[in-house]
Amino acid sequence: MPMDLKEIIEILHNAARSVGAEVTSPWFYLQLGLILTAAGLAWAGGAAVRSRVDVSSVAMGWPAPLRLFIRVLVGSTSTAVFALLMTLTRGIMMASTWPSRSYLLAVAAKLAFAWLVINLVTSVIRNTFVVRLVSISAWLVVALSILGRLDPVIEALDSVSIVLGDLRLTPLLLIKLGALLIVALWLTNIASNFVEGRITRSGDLTPSIQVLLVKIVRLTLMVFAIAVALSAVGINLAALAVFTGAAGVGIGLGLQKIVANFISGIILLVDKSVKPGDLVTIGDNTGRISTMKTRYISVAAGDGREFLIPNEDLVTQKVVNWTYTDKNTLVKVLFSTNYDADPRLVCKLAIEVAAAAPRAIKNKPPNCILTEFAEAGMKFSLTFWIADPDGMDGVKSEVMLALWDAFKREGIRVPYPVREIRVRGGALPVEPVVEVSG
């Protein structure tokens, strides 16, 4: 039964009286001094052990979980030494005086041992924030249990409630739900990573199908974990109908872009218009698709930059996929020569240079045509095929340099603008120079 306000106040008064009686005793200060001394010795001992023990060399060749366990154990040396010192001091005090005069020592030893065990258990968690949250929460629960205050705190947290229809929300319920959600989502992440590893190693599935299956598995496991956590704390999913409707309105009003990007991502994976590894041009951005996420795709430009493009843009805007059905790419090189050159010789030289390019496809011969008799010279267009669009600018540059060398050997000049000024009937006007002396 939930406690009323008088019971809560009575518990607080009793706790205050107990603390007051303990503080006024001279044995309290003796125990406090022993605790501080042990803490200093434990800190010095732990620092000495950590500075002299190289975990990497000691645990070399051991399995990864065992190496992690040893690393955490060495890092928690101070806590272990403190717990041992408190246990020994507690034994000496119990042998020489009344057990009640070493109560704080027993509490300090139990709390230290609990923190040591919690650190070793949470070492399997990779996320630093989750490790701290779980460690502190578990230690607080253990501390309340050691002090004999766990049941009163639970009753106090359960006494305050908000009733929404058939749903009764209390701080205790929310804490339990949060703890279960953390555990459930952590297990879900482990299971998702395991399934993702199996899917990505499958050679029978295309990259798009792999990404789609991974997203479906992650979403399914997440929904299942949340449903299990809600049911475990006694929340009827039917009671959340009101919140579900409100969430639907919120999605319709404020989360339109998020939902649109999510749906667009599913569409892209199903129709296979783009997939990881494709070379694409979206607006002014060109690069290879490195990853496809729920909200965006990552396009690596090749110069260290990555463009994060929302999935909706790929569905609604024009996208150039250089490798959609065929990776063969046509490279076009535009150049000019002066009118003293033989255009047939120019085309022959250009075709020979393009055919000699290392990345040119041999079964698709190059082609060169004369496109225009311009004011400054003749304009040509050289086209040839390469097997992959990656590095197309570099291939074009190599061909143009080879063309330059071939033109130099044959005496063919590339035109450039020349301006002549002719003056008739006099000299050019000259501005007078005025000298100013100071």
XYZ file of C-alpha atoms in Angstrom:
438
model
C 0.000 0.000 0.000
C 1.317 3.492 -0.751
C 2.553 5.458 2.251
C 0.979 8.735 3.292
C 2.813 11.936 4.102
C 2.935 11.271 7.865
C 4.690 7.947 7.396
C 7.278 9.513 5.114
C 7.963 12.282 7.648
C 8.243 9.718 10.445
C 10.826 7.732 8.470
C 12.860 10.891 7.853
C 12.727 11.795 11.559
C 13.941 8.335 12.584
C 16.787 8.491 10.077
C 17.791 11.941 11.364
C 17.809 10.723 14.967
C 19.951 7.725 14.047
C 22.463 9.905 12.220
C 22.558 12.373 15.105
C 23.222 9.638 17.662
C 25.984 8.197 15.483
C 27.727 11.525 14.911
C 27.846 12.406 18.631
C 29.718 9.168 19.446
C 33.563 9.373 19.649
C 33.766 6.006 17.871
C 32.292 7.656 14.801
C 35.334 9.897 14.382
C 37.696 6.994 14.993
C 36.023 4.979 12.248
C 36.025 8.028 9.956
C 39.758 8.471 10.511
C 40.402 4.810 9.760
C 38.324 5.047 6.577
C 40.250 8.105 5.365
C 43.586 6.478 6.170
C 42.615 3.306 4.317
C 41.441 5.394 1.365
C 44.830 7.134 1.167
C 46.742 3.854 1.382
C 44.462 2.266 -1.227
C 44.947 5.186 -3.624
C 48.744 5.007 -3.262
C 48.769 1.218 -3.649
C 46.519 1.323 -6.709
C 48.675 4.008 -8.356
C 51.816 1.926 -7.727
C 50.240 -1.201 -9.224
C 48.934 0.627 -12.301
C 52.317 2.234 -12.966
C 54.249 -1.042 -12.700
C 51.855 -3.495 -14.361
C 51.601 -3.378 -18.160
C 48.298 -5.071 -18.956
C 49.109 -5.350 -22.683
C 52.267 -7.367 -22.092
C 50.874 -9.447 -19.222
C 47.684 -10.463 -21.055
C 49.273 -10.843 -24.483
C 47.794 -13.827 -26.295
C 44.875 -14.158 -23.882
C 41.256 -14.159 -25.119
C 39.722 -10.695 -25.556
C 37.158 -11.019 -22.688
C 39.891 -12.126 -20.285
C 42.154 -9.229 -21.348
C 39.296 -6.812 -20.736
C 38.641 -8.376 -17.313
C 42.313 -8.025 -16.309
C 42.399 -4.420 -17.519
C 39.336 -3.525 -15.445
C 40.709 -5.413 -12.429
C 44.016 -3.531 -12.582
C 42.135 -0.240 -12.998
C 40.059 -1.061 -9.886
C 43.069 -1.942 -7.731
C 42.453 0.994 -5.387
C 38.877 -0.139 -4.726
C 40.002 -3.725 -4.084
C 42.757 -2.627 -1.689
C 40.354 -0.336 0.147
C 37.795 -3.134 0.546
C 40.457 -5.513 1.916
C 41.781 -2.906 4.368
C 38.262 -2.179 5.586
C 37.565 -5.885 6.082
C 40.782 -6.393 8.084
C 40.182 -3.274 10.174
C 36.602 -4.352 10.814
C 37.821 -7.764 12.023
C 40.332 -6.164 14.387
C 37.715 -3.777 15.767
C 35.198 -6.576 16.342
C 37.800 -8.603 18.208
C 38.747 -5.708 20.489
C 35.445 -3.900 21.133
C 31.695 -4.008 20.556
C 30.473 -4.729 16.977
C 28.375 -1.571 16.988
C 31.545 0.512 17.258
C 32.729 -0.680 13.839
C 29.438 -0.260 11.952
C 30.792 2.369 9.537
C 33.759 0.144 8.695
C 31.411 -2.699 7.740
C 29.339 -0.359 5.574
C 32.462 1.025 3.844
C 33.780 -2.488 3.148
C 30.451 -3.678 1.712
C 30.105 -0.578 -0.460
C 33.664 -0.996 -1.782
C 33.126 -4.667 -2.594
C 29.837 -3.812 -4.313
C 31.522 -1.128 -6.451
C 34.303 -3.566 -7.389
C 31.827 -6.242 -8.480
C 29.738 -3.706 -10.428
C 32.834 -2.471 -12.292
C 33.785 -6.023 -13.262
C 30.254 -6.858 -14.415
C 29.754 -3.672 -16.454
C 33.113 -4.106 -18.206
C 31.305 -6.024 -20.964
C 29.401 -2.857 -21.944
C 31.123 -0.741 -24.590
C 29.185 2.515 -24.234
C 30.842 4.747 -21.616
C 27.659 6.658 -20.767
C 25.663 3.447 -20.269
C 28.438 2.010 -18.099
C 28.378 5.044 -15.805
C 24.594 5.129 -15.643
C 24.284 1.423 -14.861
C 27.163 1.456 -12.371
C 25.884 4.433 -10.384
C 22.284 3.189 -10.404
C 23.241 -0.328 -9.287
C 25.558 1.014 -6.582
C 22.841 3.300 -5.208
C 20.446 0.355 -4.972
C 23.089 -1.739 -3.196
C 23.923 1.146 -0.850
C 20.279 1.589 0.140
C 20.008 -2.154 0.714
C 23.128 -2.198 2.913
C 21.852 0.743 4.946
C 18.426 -0.897 5.308
C 16.627 1.923 3.527
C 15.730 0.213 0.246
C 12.168 -0.792 1.192
C 11.223 2.636 2.618
C 12.613 4.358 -0.492
C 10.686 1.993 -2.754
C 7.474 2.677 -0.837
C 8.096 6.431 -0.992
C 8.690 6.331 -4.748
C 5.529 4.284 -5.218
C 3.418 6.601 -3.061
C 3.482 9.496 -5.546
C 1.457 8.798 -8.654
C -0.311 10.334 -11.622
C -3.360 8.497 -12.936
C -4.114 8.784 -16.656
C -7.133 6.662 -17.424
C -6.228 3.088 -16.539
C -2.535 3.940 -16.326
C -0.948 4.800 -12.957
C 2.453 6.443 -13.339
C 4.815 6.552 -10.358
C 8.510 7.430 -10.034
C 9.189 3.791 -9.149
C 7.436 2.621 -12.317
C 9.424 5.042 -14.458
C 12.720 3.972 -12.867
C 11.926 0.296 -13.450
C 10.872 1.038 -17.018
C 14.056 2.990 -17.692
C 16.263 0.215 -16.295
C 14.457 -2.472 -18.279
C 14.612 -0.383 -21.467
C 18.365 0.090 -21.080
C 18.917 -3.639 -20.613
C 16.497 -4.576 -23.406
C 17.960 -2.114 -25.908
C 21.497 -3.187 -25.007
C 20.621 -6.829 -25.657
C 18.836 -5.753 -28.834
C 21.973 -3.962 -30.035
C 24.073 -7.079 -29.414
C 21.587 -9.264 -31.293
C 21.339 -6.739 -34.142
C 25.118 -6.562 -34.530
C 25.302 -10.368 -34.612
C 22.593 -10.603 -37.284
C 24.155 -7.734 -39.260
C 27.495 -9.553 -39.296
C 25.847 -12.682 -40.658
C 23.938 -10.726 -43.319
C 26.930 -8.700 -44.522
C 29.026 -11.866 -44.879
C 26.422 -13.431 -47.131
C 27.597 -13.304 -50.726
C 24.174 -14.164 -52.154
C 22.622 -10.816 -51.164
C 23.166 -7.500 -52.928
C 24.336 -4.501 -50.855
C 20.872 -2.900 -51.050
C 19.133 -6.048 -49.790
C 21.704 -6.364 -47.003
C 21.064 -2.809 -45.789
C 17.285 -3.318 -46.044
C 17.377 -6.566 -44.047
C 19.594 -5.006 -41.370
C 17.198 -2.072 -40.966
C 14.159 -4.355 -40.753
C 15.856 -6.578 -38.159
C 16.960 -3.609 -36.033
C 13.516 -1.992 -36.132
C 11.729 -5.256 -35.340
C 13.996 -6.083 -32.423
C 13.702 -2.550 -31.044
C 9.888 -2.603 -31.151
C 9.880 -6.060 -29.546
C 12.271 -4.918 -26.775
C 10.136 -1.859 -25.966
C 6.963 -3.964 -25.879
C 8.587 -6.519 -23.558
C 9.864 -3.777 -21.226
C 6.428 -2.142 -21.026
C 4.725 -5.464 -20.326
C 7.323 -6.399 -17.691
C 6.531 -3.344 -15.547
C 2.807 -3.985 -15.824
C 1.880 -1.338 -18.399
C -0.968 -2.482 -20.603
C -0.208 -1.572 -24.192
C -3.904 -0.846 -24.755
C -3.643 1.921 -22.158
C -1.192 3.730 -24.415
C -3.796 4.277 -27.134
C -4.141 7.944 -26.185
C -0.386 8.483 -26.342
C -0.192 6.600 -29.638
C -2.782 8.924 -31.142
C -0.922 11.949 -29.830
C 2.311 10.579 -31.243
C 0.595 10.137 -34.603
C -0.469 13.783 -34.587
C 3.057 14.803 -33.603
C 4.510 12.796 -36.455
C 2.048 14.345 -38.869
C 2.870 17.891 -37.764
C 6.432 18.048 -36.507
C 8.174 14.938 -37.771
C 7.203 15.030 -41.422
C 10.770 15.236 -42.692
C 11.974 12.403 -40.460
C 9.172 10.106 -41.577
C 9.634 11.168 -45.213
C 13.350 10.378 -45.053
C 12.653 7.017 -43.401
C 10.091 6.023 -46.060
C 12.373 7.340 -48.812
C 15.201 5.186 -47.450
C 13.002 2.091 -47.653
C 12.011 3.018 -51.233
C 15.650 3.453 -52.265
C 16.563 0.059 -50.851
C 13.647 -1.672 -52.538
C 13.972 -0.150 -56.024
C 17.816 -0.432 -55.950
C 18.250 2.900 -57.714
C 21.303 3.573 -55.548
C 23.357 1.224 -53.420
C 26.576 1.329 -51.402
C 29.568 1.661 -53.700
C 27.762 3.556 -56.477
C 29.344 6.709 -57.875
C 26.638 9.395 -57.889
C 26.258 13.081 -58.615
C 23.589 14.916 -56.629
C 23.489 18.621 -57.394
C 27.071 19.836 -57.137
C 28.199 16.895 -55.019
C 29.925 13.869 -56.559
C 31.268 10.834 -54.748
C 30.760 7.212 -53.823
C 27.973 6.089 -51.503
C 29.698 4.722 -48.407
C 26.714 4.021 -46.132
C 22.922 4.174 -46.291
C 21.253 5.144 -43.010
C 17.638 5.440 -41.957
C 17.603 9.220 -42.461
C 20.419 9.920 -44.943
C 23.101 8.468 -47.171
C 26.793 9.240 -46.821
C 28.627 10.165 -50.037
C 32.435 10.136 -49.794
C 33.908 12.807 -52.070
C 37.389 11.244 -52.125
C 39.123 14.271 -50.586
C 38.274 13.528 -46.961
C 34.811 15.090 -47.070
C 31.557 13.180 -46.729
C 28.228 14.618 -47.829
C 25.241 13.588 -45.702
C 22.316 13.794 -48.107
C 18.731 13.193 -46.841
C 17.013 10.215 -48.430
C 14.108 12.397 -49.538
C 16.442 14.390 -51.824
C 17.406 11.219 -53.691
C 13.747 10.420 -54.340
C 12.572 13.915 -55.329
C 15.656 15.351 -57.072
C 17.699 14.444 -60.128
C 20.441 11.928 -59.324
C 23.197 10.890 -61.729
C 24.251 7.306 -60.982
C 27.419 6.565 -62.918
C 27.289 2.858 -62.054
C 23.558 2.113 -62.110
C 23.524 -0.574 -64.845
C 27.033 -0.377 -66.311
C 30.283 0.949 -64.884
C 31.696 1.699 -68.345
C 32.025 5.478 -68.662
C 32.526 7.673 -71.697
C 35.252 10.283 -71.245
C 35.129 13.363 -73.454
C 38.151 15.610 -74.044
C 37.645 18.921 -75.854
C 40.643 20.691 -77.420
C 41.572 23.090 -80.212
C 44.371 23.543 -82.758
C 45.347 26.343 -85.105
C 44.452 26.378 -88.803
C 47.976 25.438 -89.861
C 47.467 21.864 -88.611
C 46.079 18.998 -90.678
C 42.728 18.067 -89.027
C 43.010 14.443 -90.198
C 46.440 14.127 -88.595
C 45.112 15.740 -85.414
C 42.282 13.198 -85.180
C 44.678 10.324 -85.864
C 47.083 11.467 -83.146
C 44.235 11.953 -80.649
C 42.859 8.453 -81.308
C 46.313 6.895 -80.893
C 46.890 8.754 -77.619
C 43.486 7.732 -76.211
C 43.931 4.096 -77.282
C 47.298 3.998 -75.485
C 45.786 5.187 -72.186
C 46.165 2.409 -69.544
C 42.530 2.527 -68.440
C 40.965 2.795 -71.903
C 38.733 -0.136 -72.883
C 40.344 -1.956 -75.812
C 37.175 -3.401 -77.356
C 35.617 0.086 -77.648
C 37.884 2.149 -79.926
C 38.219 5.912 -79.303
C 36.734 8.448 -81.666
C 37.744 11.986 -82.568
C 35.705 14.420 -84.631
C 36.107 17.992 -85.835
C 33.252 19.947 -84.273
C 33.743 23.578 -85.300
C 35.778 26.077 -87.315
C 35.986 28.741 -84.662
C 37.477 32.226 -84.742
C 40.586 31.162 -82.803
C 41.081 27.760 -84.438
C 39.614 24.323 -85.096
C 37.738 22.578 -82.279
C 37.845 18.814 -81.769
C 36.061 16.313 -79.513
C 37.890 13.157 -78.425
C 35.837 10.397 -76.755
C 36.952 7.065 -75.307
C 35.638 4.531 -72.750
C 37.025 3.503 -69.384
C 35.869 0.574 -67.246
C 35.168 2.563 -64.054
C 34.217 6.233 -63.552
C 36.357 6.456 -60.426
C 39.268 8.812 -61.076
C 37.861 10.027 -64.391
C 39.455 13.467 -64.040
C 42.876 11.888 -63.595
C 42.439 9.827 -66.769
C 41.359 12.918 -68.691
C 44.423 14.802 -67.451
C 46.790 11.992 -68.529
C 45.292 11.939 -72.035
C 45.540 15.721 -72.378
C 49.203 15.660 -71.316
C 49.899 12.928 -73.863
C 48.128 15.024 -76.523
C 50.350 17.968 -75.636
C 53.475 15.853 -76.111
C 52.200 14.474 -79.424
C 51.386 17.978 -80.711
C 54.860 19.170 -79.702
C 56.477 16.363 -81.701
C 54.386 17.102 -84.820
C 54.670 20.895 -84.563
C 50.946 21.380 -83.996
C 50.134 24.482 -82.013
C 47.244 25.028 -79.625
C 45.648 28.431 -80.274
C 45.478 31.125 -77.638
C 43.976 34.644 -77.862
C 46.248 37.357 -79.319
C 45.312 41.044 -79.399
C 46.973 43.527 -81.787
C 46.627 47.302 -81.442
C 47.270 49.425 -84.523
C 47.611 53.189 -84.239
C 46.957 55.295 -87.364
C 47.667 58.956 -87.881
C 49.695 59.865 -84.846
C 51.162 58.660 -81.632
C 49.501 57.195 -78.570
C 48.362 59.802 -76.055
C 50.632 59.934 -73.049
C 49.509 61.141 -69.651
C 51.693 63.961 -68.356
C 53.859 63.072 -65.423
C 53.657 65.551 -62.594
C 56.479 65.513 -60.095
C 55.751 66.730 -56.599
C 58.701 67.791 -54.504
C 58.464 68.019 -50.796
